[in-house]
């Protein structure tokens, strides 16, 4: 199975982590958004990453890909079957994909993507405003929502909720966006714990090395 994209995208990183937690191997074909690669465009008609291919079956959108993988490889279950737990899991994924990633994208795009990959200046003020205005209510919410100790967001085992919520924090690391451990101790400890799993850590290490090589 092929996943088109780059793990620098929180959507791609989420699918990679999800597949790893299931023991499913994905071959990553690196493409940038809008890449003309025919395999990618057949999988992702609007040129967004991730795209995905399993034989002659192609799909785009991280959530669609994840639901496909969950149905095809049911064990270990990462999306609970019980109604309330399933609803909460999908809420956390949607919260991450829309509210959290929207904030992170304003920072990551303007500090990294535009200047390094698009060859044009970003808007550091827009990034600063996102950090000042958008991020605190998100972190305030998470500080109430995340579990203490070694727990998980939904139920007593890892689910898609944990992968979706923790993953975008790797982009905050790449932009040196500080999450204050005195103000958000539970969130910082929780995110560090999830991102240190083997489904995330090697990807984040590679991203960090790649960004260190790329000229600013
Ligand atoms: N809802 C989609 C969002 C995918 C998405 O927006 N990916 C970004 C990269 S982080 C992209 O390809 N952006 C380029 C564009 O919007 O043209 C998903 O979950 O996969």
Tab-separated table of C-alpha atoms and ligand atoms in Angstrom:
chain	number	residue	atom	x	y	z
A	1	UNK	CA	0.000	0.000	0.000
A	2	UNK	CA	1.279	3.434	-0.953
A	3	UNK	CA	0.842	6.680	0.947
A	4	UNK	CA	1.590	9.810	-1.075
A	5	UNK	CA	2.815	12.869	0.809
A	6	UNK	CA	5.230	14.042	3.456
A	7	UNK	CA	5.077	13.347	7.168
A	8	UNK	CA	5.577	17.078	7.731
A	9	UNK	CA	1.843	17.262	7.043
A	10	UNK	CA	-0.089	16.447	10.214
A	11	UNK	CA	-2.653	14.601	8.073
A	12	UNK	CA	0.012	12.364	6.556
A	13	UNK	CA	1.719	11.881	9.944
A	14	UNK	CA	-1.608	10.812	11.464
A	15	UNK	CA	-2.122	8.100	8.825
A	16	UNK	CA	1.474	6.875	9.173
A	17	UNK	CA	1.135	6.610	12.949
A	18	UNK	CA	-2.252	4.913	12.657
A	19	UNK	CA	-0.898	2.308	10.206
A	20	UNK	CA	2.169	1.676	12.386
A	21	UNK	CA	0.017	1.121	15.480
A	22	UNK	CA	-1.887	-1.502	13.467
A	23	UNK	CA	1.306	-3.157	12.258
A	24	UNK	CA	0.423	-2.205	8.679
A	25	UNK	CA	3.271	-1.240	6.380
A	26	UNK	CA	2.810	1.722	4.051
A	27	UNK	CA	5.291	2.668	1.354
A	28	UNK	CA	5.664	6.441	1.372
A	29	UNK	CA	5.964	8.159	-1.977
A	30	UNK	CA	7.103	11.702	-1.274
A	31	UNK	CA	5.066	14.328	-3.113
A	32	UNK	CA	4.263	17.947	-2.402
A	33	UNK	CA	0.710	19.325	-2.596
A	34	UNK	CA	-0.331	19.793	-6.218
A	35	UNK	CA	2.418	17.440	-7.474
A	36	UNK	CA	1.616	16.290	-11.040
A	37	UNK	CA	2.656	12.656	-10.355
A	38	UNK	CA	-0.123	10.680	-12.099
A	39	UNK	CA	-0.403	8.066	-9.329
A	40	UNK	CA	-0.830	10.807	-6.752
A	41	UNK	CA	-3.338	12.762	-8.846
A	42	UNK	CA	-5.373	9.621	-9.487
A	43	UNK	CA	-5.529	9.051	-5.714
A	44	UNK	CA	-6.032	12.690	-4.750
A	45	UNK	CA	-7.984	14.563	-7.413
A	46	UNK	CA	-7.503	17.940	-5.710
A	47	UNK	CA	-3.775	17.441	-5.164
A	48	UNK	CA	-3.992	17.409	-1.371
A	49	UNK	CA	-1.894	15.052	0.695
A	50	UNK	CA	-2.224	12.343	1.775
A	51	UNK	CA	-3.216	10.243	-1.217
A	52	UNK	CA	-3.376	6.476	-0.864
A	53	UNK	CA	-3.330	3.398	-3.087
A	54	UNK	CA	-4.032	-0.250	-2.304
A	55	UNK	CA	-3.730	-2.121	-5.621
A	56	UNK	CA	-6.300	-0.619	-7.957
A	57	UNK	CA	-8.135	1.123	-5.095
A	58	UNK	CA	-7.212	4.754	-4.565
A	59	UNK	CA	-8.351	7.243	-1.970
A	60	UNK	CA	-7.548	10.613	-0.501
A	61	UNK	CA	-8.266	12.343	2.795
A	62	UNK	CA	-6.619	11.158	5.981
A	63	UNK	CA	-9.909	10.266	7.677
A	64	UNK	CA	-11.159	8.263	4.692
A	65	UNK	CA	-7.845	6.391	4.532
A	66	UNK	CA	-7.949	5.704	8.274
A	67	UNK	CA	-11.484	4.325	8.117
A	68	UNK	CA	-10.434	2.101	5.201
A	69	UNK	CA	-7.474	0.770	7.204
A	70	UNK	CA	-9.611	0.252	10.319
A	71	UNK	CA	-12.133	-1.785	8.307
A	72	UNK	CA	-9.486	-3.787	6.472
A	73	UNK	CA	-7.278	-4.391	9.533
A	74	UNK	CA	-9.673	-4.452	12.507
A	75	UNK	CA	-7.060	-5.465	15.127
A	76	UNK	CA	-5.954	-3.716	17.212
A	77	UNK	CA	-9.103	-1.593	17.094
A	78	UNK	CA	-8.165	2.093	17.140
A	79	UNK	CA	-11.729	3.358	16.655
A	80	UNK	CA	-13.970	2.067	19.437
A	81	UNK	CA	-17.231	0.323	18.497
A	82	UNK	CA	-19.226	1.462	21.543
A	83	UNK	CA	-21.410	4.453	20.620
A	84	UNK	CA	-20.218	7.064	23.112
A	85	UNK	CA	-16.562	6.141	22.818
A	86	UNK	CA	-16.775	6.175	19.024
A	87	UNK	CA	-18.448	9.605	19.073
A	88	UNK	CA	-15.755	11.008	21.383
A	89	UNK	CA	-12.989	9.536	19.237
A	90	UNK	CA	-14.360	11.135	16.069
A	91	UNK	CA	-14.852	14.431	17.931
A	92	UNK	CA	-11.191	14.492	18.928
A	93	UNK	CA	-10.101	13.665	15.393
A	94	UNK	CA	-12.297	16.443	13.974
A	95	UNK	CA	-11.133	18.897	16.636
A	96	UNK	CA	-7.523	18.084	15.707
A	97	UNK	CA	-8.046	18.121	11.923
A	98	UNK	CA	-9.915	21.413	11.907
A	99	UNK	CA	-9.355	23.582	14.998
A	100	UNK	CA	-5.868	22.451	16.064
A	101	UNK	CA	-4.377	21.996	12.578
A	102	UNK	CA	-5.868	25.307	11.360
A	103	UNK	CA	-3.984	27.105	14.100
A	104	UNK	CA	-0.796	25.089	13.533
A	105	UNK	CA	-0.948	25.626	9.766
A	106	UNK	CA	-0.927	29.423	10.153
A	107	UNK	CA	2.317	29.091	12.083
A	108	UNK	CA	3.943	26.280	10.086
A	109	UNK	CA	3.027	27.723	6.691
A	110	UNK	CA	4.294	31.206	7.423
A	111	UNK	CA	7.477	30.219	9.264
A	112	UNK	CA	8.505	27.147	7.269
A	113	UNK	CA	6.509	26.248	4.154
A	114	UNK	CA	6.426	29.652	2.431
A	115	UNK	CA	10.040	30.721	3.013
A	116	UNK	CA	11.684	27.309	2.665
A	117	UNK	CA	9.603	25.420	0.135
A	118	UNK	CA	7.749	28.051	-1.861
A	119	UNK	CA	10.620	30.530	-2.137
A	120	UNK	CA	8.574	33.445	-0.903
A	121	UNK	CA	8.335	35.242	2.396
A	122	UNK	CA	5.793	34.024	4.890
A	123	UNK	CA	3.812	36.312	7.141
A	124	UNK	CA	5.477	35.999	10.564
A	125	UNK	CA	2.932	38.397	12.040
A	126	UNK	CA	0.099	36.034	11.044
A	127	UNK	CA	2.035	33.220	12.730
A	128	UNK	CA	2.510	35.340	15.848
A	129	UNK	CA	-1.186	36.226	15.974
A	130	UNK	CA	-2.131	32.536	15.691
A	131	UNK	CA	0.210	31.691	18.564
A	132	UNK	CA	-1.099	34.578	20.678
A	133	UNK	CA	-4.819	34.359	19.908
A	134	UNK	CA	-5.738	30.966	18.434
A	135	UNK	CA	-3.518	28.635	20.423
A	136	UNK	CA	-4.340	29.518	24.079
A	137	UNK	CA	-8.050	28.520	23.959
A	138	UNK	CA	-7.070	25.255	22.260
A	139	UNK	CA	-4.510	24.512	24.972
A	140	UNK	CA	-6.952	25.563	27.709
A	141	UNK	CA	-9.431	23.018	26.325
A	142	UNK	CA	-6.823	20.280	26.028
A	143	UNK	CA	-5.529	20.878	29.537
A	144	UNK	CA	-9.030	19.957	30.760
A	145	UNK	CA	-9.488	17.068	28.304
A	146	UNK	CA	-6.236	15.107	28.421
A	147	UNK	CA	-5.787	12.301	30.958
A	148	UNK	CA	-3.439	12.298	33.901
A	149	UNK	CA	-0.605	9.825	34.209
A	150	UNK	CA	-0.477	7.190	31.540
A	151	UNK	CA	-4.109	7.335	30.388
A	152	UNK	CA	-5.662	7.962	26.978
A	153	UNK	CA	-8.217	10.433	25.658
A	154	UNK	CA	-10.958	7.831	25.154
A	155	UNK	CA	-11.286	4.665	27.249
A	156	UNK	CA	-8.282	2.878	28.651
A	157	UNK	CA	-6.265	2.209	25.511
A	158	UNK	CA	-4.773	4.115	22.614
A	159	UNK	CA	-7.251	5.262	19.960
A	160	UNK	CA	-7.284	7.415	16.852
A	161	UNK	CA	-8.122	10.316	19.197
A	162	UNK	CA	-4.637	10.237	20.735
A	163	UNK	CA	-2.876	9.996	17.374
A	164	UNK	CA	-4.947	12.810	15.855
A	165	UNK	CA	-4.537	15.196	18.799
A	166	UNK	CA	-0.848	14.633	19.584
A	167	UNK	CA	0.422	14.498	15.986
A	168	UNK	CA	0.053	18.207	15.094
A	169	UNK	CA	2.204	19.130	18.102
A	170	UNK	CA	5.209	17.885	16.108
A	171	UNK	CA	4.669	20.901	13.847
A	172	UNK	CA	4.751	23.161	16.903
A	173	UNK	CA	8.100	21.619	17.778
A	174	UNK	CA	9.401	22.329	14.281
A	175	UNK	CA	8.394	25.991	14.579
A	176	UNK	CA	9.686	26.309	18.172
A	177	UNK	CA	6.179	27.208	19.273
A	178	UNK	CA	6.456	26.858	23.008
A	179	UNK	CA	3.724	25.216	25.039
A	180	UNK	CA	4.404	26.420	28.573
A	181	UNK	CA	4.709	23.377	30.881
A	182	UNK	CA	3.868	25.516	33.916
A	183	UNK	CA	0.552	26.604	32.415
A	184	UNK	CA	-0.191	23.351	30.533
A	185	UNK	CA	1.562	20.579	32.502
A	186	UNK	CA	-0.925	17.815	31.661
A	187	UNK	CA	-0.993	18.652	27.963
A	188	UNK	CA	2.792	18.821	27.675
A	189	UNK	CA	3.265	15.499	29.504
A	190	UNK	CA	0.518	13.794	27.492
A	191	UNK	CA	1.735	15.026	24.103
A	192	UNK	CA	5.353	14.104	24.908
A	193	UNK	CA	4.245	10.607	25.886
A	194	UNK	CA	2.211	10.003	22.720
A	195	UNK	CA	4.820	11.528	20.396
A	196	UNK	CA	7.529	9.357	21.934
A	197	UNK	CA	5.751	6.191	20.711
A	198	UNK	CA	7.462	4.255	17.955
A	199	UNK	CA	4.604	5.200	15.617
A	200	UNK	CA	5.625	8.877	15.794
A	201	UNK	CA	9.183	9.300	17.072
A	202	UNK	CA	11.143	8.080	14.006
A	203	UNK	CA	9.055	10.247	11.661
A	204	UNK	CA	9.558	13.338	13.791
A	205	UNK	CA	13.300	12.650	14.005
A	206	UNK	CA	13.487	12.414	10.201
A	207	UNK	CA	11.453	15.607	9.804
A	208	UNK	CA	13.747	17.449	12.208
A	209	UNK	CA	16.856	16.236	10.349
A	210	UNK	CA	15.314	17.184	7.003
A	211	UNK	CA	14.425	20.682	8.192
A	212	UNK	CA	17.917	21.127	9.624
A	213	UNK	CA	19.366	20.339	6.185
A	214	UNK	CA	16.977	22.630	4.290
A	215	UNK	CA	18.315	26.180	4.043
A	216	UNK	CA	16.215	28.758	5.872
B	1	LIG	N1	-9.069	16.850	5.018
B	1	LIG	C1	-7.834	16.502	4.354
B	1	LIG	C2	-6.898	17.699	4.373
B	1	LIG	C3	-5.657	17.460	3.519
B	1	LIG	C4	-4.848	18.744	3.370
B	1	LIG	O1	-5.389	19.859	3.392
B	1	LIG	N2	-3.532	18.561	3.207
B	1	LIG	C5	-2.667	19.716	3.025
B	1	LIG	C6	-1.272	19.416	3.529
B	1	LIG	S1	-1.193	19.528	5.288
B	1	LIG	C7	-2.569	19.998	1.553
B	1	LIG	O2	-2.331	19.116	0.764
B	1	LIG	N3	-2.717	21.288	1.211
B	1	LIG	C8	-2.550	21.743	-0.132
B	1	LIG	C9	-3.804	22.336	-0.691
B	1	LIG	O3	-4.763	22.562	0.074
B	1	LIG	O4	-3.822	22.581	-1.879
B	1	LIG	C10	-7.209	15.282	5.053
B	1	LIG	O5	-7.575	14.998	6.193
B	1	LIG	O6	-6.396	14.593	4.431
